[in-house]
Coordinates of C-alpha atoms and ligand atoms in Angstrom, one line a residue:
M521 CA 179.4 -68.7 17.4
K522 CA 178.5 -65.0 17.0
P523 CA 179.3 -63.5 13.6
F524 CA 181.5 -60.5 12.8
K525 CA 179.0 -57.7 12.1
A526 CA 179.0 -54.1 11.0
V527 CA 176.1 -51.8 10.1
F528 CA 176.0 -48.6 8.1
P529 CA 173.5 -45.9 6.8
G530 CA 172.6 -46.4 3.1
K531 CA 173.9 -43.1 2.0
Y532 CA 175.8 -40.3 3.9
I533 CA 175.9 -36.9 2.4
Q534 CA 177.6 -33.9 4.0
A535 CA 177.8 -30.4 2.4
E536 CA 177.1 -26.8 3.0
G537 CA 173.5 -26.2 1.9
A538 CA 172.9 -30.0 1.6
V539 CA 169.2 -29.5 2.5
A540 CA 168.7 -28.3 -1.0
Q541 CA 169.1 -31.9 -2.1
L542 CA 166.2 -33.0 0.1
P543 CA 163.4 -32.9 -2.6
E544 CA 165.4 -35.0 -5.0
L545 CA 166.2 -37.6 -2.3
I546 CA 162.6 -37.7 -1.2
R547 CA 161.5 -38.3 -4.9
L548 CA 164.1 -41.1 -5.1
L549 CA 162.6 -43.0 -2.3
G550 CA 158.9 -42.3 -2.4
T551 CA 155.9 -40.3 -3.7
K552 CA 154.3 -38.9 -0.6
S553 CA 156.5 -37.6 2.2
L554 CA 156.3 -36.4 5.8
I555 CA 158.9 -34.1 7.4
L556 CA 158.9 -34.5 11.2
A557 CA 160.6 -31.3 12.3
S558 CA 161.6 -29.7 15.5
S559 CA 160.0 -26.3 16.2
T560 CA 163.3 -24.4 15.4
V561 CA 163.4 -26.2 12.0
V562 CA 159.8 -25.3 11.2
K563 CA 160.2 -21.7 12.3
S564 CA 163.7 -20.7 11.1
I565 CA 165.3 -23.4 8.9
L566 CA 162.7 -24.8 6.5
P567 CA 161.6 -21.3 5.3
R568 CA 165.1 -20.7 4.0
Y569 CA 164.9 -23.6 1.6
S570 CA 162.4 -24.3 -1.2
V571 CA 161.5 -27.9 -0.1
R572 CA 157.8 -27.0 0.5
E573 CA 157.5 -25.2 -2.9
E574 CA 159.2 -28.0 -4.8
L575 CA 157.1 -30.9 -3.3
K576 CA 153.8 -29.1 -3.0
E577 CA 150.9 -31.4 -2.1
S578 CA 153.1 -34.5 -2.0
L579 CA 154.6 -33.1 1.3
V580 CA 153.2 -33.0 4.8
I581 CA 155.1 -31.1 7.5
C582 CA 154.5 -32.0 11.1
E583 CA 156.0 -30.3 14.2
F584 CA 157.6 -32.6 16.7
N585 CA 156.0 -32.4 20.2
G586 CA 159.3 -32.5 22.1
E587 CA 159.5 -36.0 23.5
C588 CA 160.3 -39.3 21.8
S589 CA 157.6 -41.2 23.7
E590 CA 155.3 -44.0 22.7
K591 CA 152.4 -41.5 22.5
E592 CA 154.3 -39.3 20.0
I593 CA 155.4 -42.3 18.0
E594 CA 151.7 -43.4 17.8
R595 CA 150.7 -39.9 16.6
V596 CA 153.3 -39.9 13.8
C597 CA 152.4 -43.5 12.8
S598 CA 148.7 -42.6 12.4
L599 CA 149.7 -39.6 10.3
I600 CA 151.8 -41.9 8.1
Q601 CA 148.8 -44.3 7.7
N602 CA 146.1 -41.6 7.2
E603 CA 148.1 -39.6 4.7
K604 CA 149.5 -42.7 2.9
I605 CA 153.1 -41.5 3.5
D606 CA 155.8 -43.6 1.9
V607 CA 159.0 -41.8 3.0
I608 CA 159.6 -39.9 6.2
V609 CA 162.2 -37.2 7.1
G610 CA 163.4 -36.6 10.6
M611 CA 164.9 -33.1 10.9
G612 CA 166.2 -31.6 14.1
G613 CA 167.9 -32.9 17.3
G614 CA 168.2 -36.4 18.5
K615 CA 164.7 -36.9 19.8
T616 CA 163.0 -35.7 16.6
I617 CA 165.3 -38.0 14.6
D618 CA 164.7 -41.0 16.8
T619 CA 160.9 -40.6 16.6
A620 CA 161.2 -40.5 12.8
K621 CA 163.4 -43.6 12.7
I622 CA 161.1 -45.6 14.9
S623 CA 157.9 -44.5 13.0
A624 CA 159.5 -45.4 9.7
D625 CA 160.5 -48.8 11.0
K626 CA 157.1 -49.6 12.3
N627 CA 155.5 -48.7 8.9
G628 CA 158.2 -50.3 6.8
I629 CA 159.1 -47.1 4.9
P630 CA 162.4 -45.4 4.3
V631 CA 163.7 -42.6 6.6
I632 CA 166.0 -39.7 5.7
V633 CA 167.7 -38.3 8.8
V634 CA 168.7 -34.6 8.7
P635 CA 170.5 -33.6 12.0
T636 CA 170.7 -29.9 12.7
I637 CA 173.3 -30.3 15.4
A638 CA 176.3 -32.6 15.7
S639 CA 175.9 -33.3 19.4
T640 CA 175.7 -37.2 19.4
D641 CA 176.5 -40.1 17.2
A642 CA 172.8 -41.2 16.9
P643 CA 171.9 -40.1 13.4
C644 CA 173.6 -43.0 11.5
S645 CA 172.5 -45.7 13.9
G646 CA 169.8 -48.4 13.7
C647 CA 168.7 -47.9 17.3
A648 CA 166.7 -45.1 19.1
V649 CA 165.9 -44.3 22.7
V650 CA 162.3 -44.1 23.8
Y651 CA 161.4 -41.9 26.9
T652 CA 158.3 -41.7 29.1
M653 CA 156.1 -38.7 28.8
N654 CA 158.1 -37.2 31.7
G655 CA 161.4 -37.5 29.9
V656 CA 162.7 -40.5 31.8
F657 CA 164.6 -43.2 29.9
D658 CA 162.2 -46.0 28.9
Y659 CA 163.9 -48.5 26.5
V660 CA 166.0 -48.8 23.4
Y661 CA 164.2 -49.6 20.1
Y662 CA 166.2 -51.6 17.6
Q663 CA 165.2 -51.0 13.9
K664 CA 165.4 -53.6 11.2
M665 CA 167.8 -51.4 9.2
N666 CA 169.9 -48.3 9.6
P667 CA 168.6 -45.1 8.0
Q668 CA 168.5 -45.0 4.2
V669 CA 170.0 -41.5 4.0
V670 CA 171.8 -39.3 6.5
L671 CA 171.9 -35.7 5.1
V672 CA 174.2 -33.3 6.9
D673 CA 174.0 -29.6 6.2
T674 CA 177.2 -28.2 7.6
K675 CA 175.9 -24.6 7.1
I676 CA 173.0 -25.3 9.5
I677 CA 175.3 -27.1 12.0
S678 CA 177.8 -24.2 12.0
C679 CA 175.1 -21.8 13.1
A680 CA 174.2 -23.9 16.2
P681 CA 175.9 -23.1 19.5
S682 CA 179.4 -24.7 19.7
R683 CA 178.5 -26.5 23.0
F684 CA 176.6 -29.0 20.8
L685 CA 179.6 -29.7 18.6
V686 CA 181.9 -30.0 21.7
S687 CA 179.5 -32.4 23.3
G688 CA 179.5 -34.4 20.1
M689 CA 183.2 -34.6 20.4
G690 CA 182.8 -36.0 23.9
D691 CA 180.5 -38.7 22.6
A692 CA 183.0 -39.4 19.8
L693 CA 186.0 -39.5 22.2
A694 CA 184.5 -42.6 23.8
T695 CA 184.2 -44.5 20.6
W696 CA 187.8 -45.6 20.3
F697 CA 188.3 -46.5 24.0
E698 CA 185.1 -48.5 24.1
A699 CA 185.8 -50.2 20.8
R700 CA 189.3 -51.2 22.0
S701 CA 187.9 -52.6 25.2
C702 CA 185.4 -54.7 23.4
E703 CA 188.1 -56.0 21.1
R704 CA 190.4 -56.9 24.0
T705 CA 187.7 -58.7 26.0
N706 CA 186.0 -60.2 22.9
S707 CA 182.7 -58.5 23.9
E708 CA 179.7 -58.0 21.7
N709 CA 179.2 -54.8 19.7
A710 CA 176.0 -52.8 19.6
C711 CA 174.5 -54.6 16.6
G712 CA 174.6 -58.1 17.9
G713 CA 178.0 -59.5 16.7
Y714 CA 181.7 -59.0 17.1
S715 CA 183.8 -56.1 15.8
T716 CA 185.2 -56.2 12.3
L717 CA 188.5 -54.7 11.3
T718 CA 186.3 -52.0 9.5
G719 CA 184.5 -51.0 12.7
L720 CA 187.7 -50.9 14.7
S721 CA 189.7 -48.9 12.1
I722 CA 186.8 -46.4 11.9
A723 CA 186.8 -46.0 15.7
R724 CA 190.5 -45.3 15.6
L725 CA 190.1 -42.8 12.8
C726 CA 187.5 -41.1 14.8
Y727 CA 189.9 -40.6 17.8
D728 CA 192.8 -39.4 15.5
T729 CA 190.5 -36.9 13.8
L730 CA 189.3 -35.4 17.1
L731 CA 192.9 -34.9 18.3
K732 CA 193.9 -33.3 15.0
Y733 CA 191.0 -31.0 14.3
G734 CA 189.0 -30.6 17.5
I735 CA 190.2 -27.2 18.6
S736 CA 190.1 -25.7 15.0
A737 CA 186.6 -27.0 14.5
R738 CA 185.4 -25.4 17.8
I739 CA 186.8 -22.1 16.7
A740 CA 185.1 -22.3 13.3
N741 CA 181.8 -23.1 15.0
E742 CA 182.2 -20.1 17.4
N743 CA 182.4 -17.9 14.3
N744 CA 179.6 -19.8 12.5
I745 CA 181.9 -20.7 9.6
V746 CA 182.5 -24.0 7.7
T747 CA 186.2 -24.9 7.4
P748 CA 187.9 -28.2 6.4
A749 CA 188.6 -28.8 10.1
F750 CA 184.9 -28.2 10.9
N751 CA 183.9 -30.6 8.2
H752 CA 186.3 -33.3 9.6
I753 CA 184.8 -33.0 13.1
V754 CA 181.2 -33.1 11.9
E755 CA 182.1 -36.3 10.0
A756 CA 183.9 -37.7 13.1
N757 CA 180.9 -36.9 15.5
I758 CA 178.2 -38.2 13.2
L759 CA 179.6 -40.8 10.8
L760 CA 182.8 -42.2 12.3
S761 CA 181.5 -42.3 15.8
G762 CA 178.1 -43.6 14.7
I763 CA 179.6 -46.6 12.8
G764 CA 182.3 -47.0 15.4
F765 CA 180.1 -47.4 18.4
E766 CA 177.5 -49.6 16.7
S767 CA 179.9 -51.9 14.9
S768 CA 182.6 -52.1 17.6
G769 CA 180.7 -51.8 20.9
L770 CA 180.3 -49.7 24.0
G771 CA 182.3 -49.9 27.3
A772 CA 182.9 -48.1 30.5
A773 CA 182.4 -44.5 29.3
H774 CA 178.7 -45.0 28.4
A775 CA 178.0 -47.1 31.5
I776 CA 179.4 -44.3 33.7
H777 CA 177.3 -41.8 31.7
N778 CA 174.2 -43.8 32.5
G779 CA 175.3 -44.0 36.2
L780 CA 175.8 -40.2 36.4
T781 CA 172.2 -39.7 35.3
A782 CA 171.2 -41.1 38.7
L783 CA 172.2 -37.6 40.1
E784 CA 169.7 -34.9 39.2
Q785 CA 172.4 -32.2 39.3
T786 CA 173.9 -33.7 36.2
H787 CA 170.7 -33.4 34.1
G788 CA 171.7 -30.0 32.8
L789 CA 174.7 -31.5 31.1
Y790 CA 174.6 -32.9 27.6
H791 CA 175.1 -36.6 26.8
G792 CA 178.6 -36.2 25.3
E793 CA 179.8 -34.1 28.3
K794 CA 178.9 -36.8 30.7
V795 CA 180.3 -39.5 28.4
A796 CA 183.7 -37.5 28.2
F797 CA 183.9 -37.7 32.0
G798 CA 183.1 -41.4 31.7
V799 CA 186.2 -41.7 29.4
L800 CA 188.4 -40.0 31.9
T801 CA 187.1 -42.3 34.7
S802 CA 187.7 -45.3 32.5
L803 CA 191.4 -44.4 32.1
H804 CA 191.9 -44.5 35.9
L805 CA 189.7 -47.7 36.2
T806 CA 191.6 -49.7 33.6
D807 CA 195.2 -48.8 34.5
N808 CA 195.6 -47.1 31.2
D809 CA 199.0 -45.9 29.8
P810 CA 199.7 -42.5 31.6
C811 CA 201.1 -40.9 28.3
E812 CA 197.7 -41.6 26.6
N813 CA 195.9 -40.3 29.7
E814 CA 197.8 -37.0 29.3
T815 CA 196.7 -36.7 25.7
V816 CA 193.1 -37.3 26.6
Y817 CA 193.1 -34.8 29.4
Q818 CA 194.8 -32.2 27.2
F819 CA 192.2 -32.8 24.5
C820 CA 189.2 -32.4 26.9
E821 CA 190.7 -29.2 28.3
S822 CA 191.4 -27.7 24.9
V823 CA 187.9 -28.1 23.5
G824 CA 186.1 -27.5 26.8
L825 CA 184.8 -30.9 27.9
P826 CA 184.4 -31.4 31.7
T827 CA 187.3 -32.9 33.6
T828 CA 186.2 -32.2 37.2
F829 CA 183.2 -32.8 39.5
R830 CA 182.7 -29.0 39.5
E831 CA 182.2 -29.0 35.8
L832 CA 179.8 -31.8 36.1
N833 CA 177.8 -29.7 38.5
I834 CA 178.5 -32.1 41.4
K835 CA 181.3 -30.1 43.1
N836 CA 180.5 -31.3 46.6
V837 CA 179.4 -34.8 45.8
G838 CA 179.5 -37.1 48.8
Y839 CA 180.3 -40.8 49.1
D840 CA 176.6 -41.9 49.1
D841 CA 175.9 -40.1 45.9
L842 CA 179.0 -41.5 44.2
M843 CA 177.9 -45.0 45.4
K844 CA 174.5 -44.4 43.7
V845 CA 176.4 -43.6 40.4
A846 CA 178.7 -46.6 40.8
V847 CA 175.9 -49.1 41.6
A848 CA 174.0 -47.9 38.5
T849 CA 177.2 -48.1 36.4
C850 CA 177.7 -51.8 37.5
R851 CA 174.2 -53.1 36.7
P852 CA 174.4 -56.4 34.9
E853 CA 173.1 -55.0 31.6
E854 CA 175.6 -52.2 31.5
S855 CA 178.5 -52.1 29.0
I856 CA 181.0 -51.6 31.9
H857 CA 181.3 -55.4 31.8
H858 CA 183.1 -55.1 28.5
E859 CA 186.2 -53.8 30.4
A860 CA 189.1 -56.0 31.4
C861 CA 189.4 -55.0 35.0
S862 CA 187.7 -55.5 38.3
I863 CA 184.2 -54.1 38.1
E864 CA 183.0 -53.3 41.7
P865 CA 181.2 -50.1 42.8
E866 CA 184.2 -49.3 45.0
S867 CA 186.6 -49.4 42.1
I868 CA 184.3 -47.1 40.0
I869 CA 184.2 -44.6 42.9
A870 CA 188.0 -44.6 43.3
A871 CA 188.4 -44.1 39.5
M872 CA 185.9 -41.2 39.5
I873 CA 187.7 -39.5 42.4
A874 CA 191.0 -40.0 40.7
A875 CA 189.6 -38.6 37.4
D876 CA 188.3 -35.4 39.2
A877 CA 191.4 -34.9 41.3
T878 CA 193.6 -35.2 38.2
G879 CA 191.4 -32.7 36.4
R880 CA 191.6 -30.3 39.4
M881 CA 195.3 -30.6 39.8
R882 CA 196.0 -29.9 36.1
K883 CA 193.8 -26.8 36.2
K884 CA 196.0 -25.4 39.0
Q885 CA 199.2 -25.8 37.0
Ligands
LIG534 ZN1 176.7 -41.8 23.1

């Protein structure tokens, strides 16, 4: 019998200027620290704070090489061992953070995650994606524990392009629908157990928060300001969605996302943008309530998530390419099997065509 299971980061701190707390948090967890930072962080974010001045020789700053690959993880791990590092900070986008999380796990030291964009729900999770040197998906690495601290500086996130925040909303939109499917079909969550009431309620809160504050948050981001609505959406994208997907499970939307990556034309789209189209497809696949479908389409349109093939950069996609996506979506290891409906490539293709046609029809209205 599988247990009910939920996982969380040790501490979650979200504030304007939160990075100022970094030296104190580092001292709380260790004596010699390494900040693995993306090039933007090294060039234009770290110089604005006094982290380097405060920690002096007890801090090593290392620029991330751009890919979360085994080679990069090895490089960071040797740095940890040679410099006798006992706490690591991952500061930047998803790949920088994932490299820091894996390197910390391999060396048994704590990790502080500082996301500088809110484009996915990866920061709080205990898993990370490893890529080959050429940027092709390799495997998922599961850590022993979730990050000790997730430190979210909303000032930094509000200065990033709003497409990141909107994409994060796409990733967060899937959380409730996938959690609900796992609950209905008694499927396993993403941390090796069954969903708790906690996980499920957090997933629902994530969805409600998006519907309520999504548009206002995008407007705030476009003006590089932090408002209560912006704060709520950052929390939804990073914390609620993070706990929601890991503790309640994945479903059709992420499987369809993975299927879409089989088409090279979609590579310019962000994770959350493809996931959002996966949600729309899942509504048609699972015979979902039309009133709820209306709400989801309206939400996607209002914040600017793709609802048509054209917006996915596959305007003239043919049957053979759709079949490629559908076959990849239905692979035995994919979370599409957590849905309570017939799971055949032909049904996935029909649902994708229905999702696109509905999106197109609505745009003409
Ligand atoms: Zn995701």
